[in-house]
C-alpha atoms as one frame of an Amber mdcrd trajectory, in Angstrom:
protein
  24.964  15.441  10.402  21.771  13.756  11.628  19.284  12.357   9.916  15.654
  14.047  10.818  13.130  12.323  11.372  10.051  11.987   9.273   6.396  12.552
   9.650   6.583   7.922   8.203   9.739   7.519  10.705   6.577   8.962  13.982
   4.431   7.485  13.225   5.413   4.188  13.164   8.206   5.000  16.163   5.305
   5.853  17.476   2.200   3.065  17.041   4.966   0.800  17.715   6.402   2.143
  21.326   2.538   2.444  22.644   2.014  -0.514  21.608   5.079  -1.415  23.353
   6.696  -3.735  20.954  10.528  -3.382  20.531  12.003  -3.204  16.929  13.289
  -6.330  16.992   9.940  -8.059  18.595   8.229  -6.455  15.296  10.540  -7.291
  13.549  10.112 -10.660  14.247   6.807 -10.460  13.968   6.816  -8.878  11.311
   8.972 -10.513   9.125  11.390  -6.987   8.412  15.108  -6.789  10.586  15.117
  -4.383  13.530  18.127  -2.055  11.291  15.685  -1.443   8.972  12.742  -0.531
  11.853  14.685   2.062  13.506  16.669   3.440   9.988  13.320   4.187   9.430
  12.104   5.573  12.002  14.530   7.877  12.625  14.898   8.776   9.188  17.948
   7.152   7.750  16.056   6.184   4.862  13.720   8.537   3.769  11.697   6.437
   1.482  11.260   2.716   2.673   9.370  -0.270   1.125   6.120   0.452   0.417
   4.993  -3.245   1.074   7.260  -3.508   3.515   5.364  -0.225   5.536   2.519
  -1.551   4.095   3.150  -4.706   7.025   4.503  -2.693   9.855   1.329  -0.425
   9.513  -1.596  -3.121   9.692   0.674  -4.859  12.005   0.340  -1.734  13.794
  -2.925  -1.659  12.249  -1.776   1.930  11.801  -5.430   3.192   8.867  -3.955
   3.982   5.270  -5.053   7.734   5.534  -2.224   8.467   8.528   0.397   6.680
   5.993  -0.729   9.570   3.488  -1.336  12.088   5.420   3.043  11.204   7.255
   3.788  10.526   3.256   2.387  13.454   2.143   3.416  15.578   4.855   7.473
  14.604   4.102   6.968  14.658   1.146   4.584  18.079   0.054   0.796  17.043
  -1.294   0.390  15.060  -5.283  -1.048  16.977  -7.683  -4.377  16.702  -8.201
  -5.769  15.656 -11.415  -8.188  19.861 -10.504  -4.286  20.588 -11.549  -3.068
  19.466 -14.947  -3.471  21.825 -17.866  -6.688  20.513 -19.527  -5.024  19.144
 -23.260  -2.699  16.760 -21.450  -6.342  15.474 -20.106  -7.395  14.962 -22.524
  -5.417  13.167 -23.890  -4.493  10.905 -21.045  -8.674  10.733 -21.304  -7.817
   9.020 -24.970  -5.927   6.597 -23.876  -6.538   5.490 -21.197  -8.656   2.002
 -19.489 -12.698   3.035 -18.268 -13.075   5.013 -14.491 -12.658   2.670 -11.875
 -11.877  -0.880 -13.693  -7.971  -2.399 -12.084  -5.997  -4.283 -13.770  -3.630
  -5.017 -11.112  -7.579  -6.940  -9.650  -7.184  -8.818 -12.683  -3.283  -9.251
 -12.491  -3.799 -10.627  -8.892  -6.782 -13.941 -10.125  -3.670 -14.534 -12.873
  -1.091 -14.851 -10.205  -2.786 -15.959  -7.449  -4.712 -18.210  -9.195  -8.263
 -16.388  -7.887 -10.503 -18.673  -9.891 -13.456 -16.959  -9.041 -15.400 -14.071
  -7.642 -15.618 -15.882  -3.779 -12.081 -16.558  -3.537 -10.676 -12.830  -4.929
 -13.368 -11.282  -1.946 -12.612 -14.205   0.823  -8.979 -12.821   0.531  -8.846
  -9.215   0.146 -11.860  -9.142   2.799 -14.358  -7.897  -0.037 -18.132  -9.163
  -0.573 -17.904 -10.751  -3.989 -20.056  -8.663  -5.156 -17.904  -5.153  -4.926
 -15.690  -6.942  -5.908 -17.889  -7.629  -9.813 -18.329  -3.836  -9.379 -14.179
  -3.371  -9.261 -13.896  -5.473 -12.422 -16.625  -4.044 -14.363 -16.170  -0.901
 -13.215 -18.399   0.604 -11.477 -17.410   0.997  -8.460 -13.628   2.807  -8.253
 -10.589   0.435  -5.913 -10.740   2.390  -2.826  -6.705   3.508  -2.258  -6.556
   0.754   1.414  -7.746  -2.028  -1.559  -6.213  -1.361  -3.815  -2.992  -1.432
  -1.408  -4.120  -4.246   0.055  -3.721  -5.415  -3.427  -0.918  -4.483  -3.955
   0.901  -5.495  -0.448  -0.571  -9.378  -1.928   0.755  -9.520  -5.084   4.603
  -8.301  -3.493   4.514 -10.615  -0.804   3.620 -13.080  -3.080   5.968 -12.421
  -5.969   8.696 -12.926  -2.604   7.203 -15.802  -1.659   8.135 -17.430  -5.578
  11.431 -15.889  -6.118  12.526 -17.749  -1.958  11.163 -21.003  -4.304
């Protein structure tokens, strides 16, 4: 039985082909084996590693919204907070951090050695003021920014493991 191509695989393949890259060439450029990319595109790997998909999507200039749409097309729409019973939500609210506070951002400051918000802003392509608003919880971090941050941490961890 041959695998069924996923919406994510189809999106990645369509964009790669539109950009006129072979799997070998794009793999060489982003550091992912061509066979791995083929597995994603053809549906042999249904849930590829997020940080690798984001690296490839970034290179191919695929918007985060398009990635989300493809993932939800494959897996179904995830429930929203409106779908969670009120009692369960109240329990969560008692232990939840302030809205918008981003523990992952604080971890990135420590892991990546960012001395200040200006350094973080330069790395993330945002303003120092926006970094400050994210850290204080005054502004919620958008999904695309969060995924960029996750990828940066993943790449730093991979580099640290290589030595």
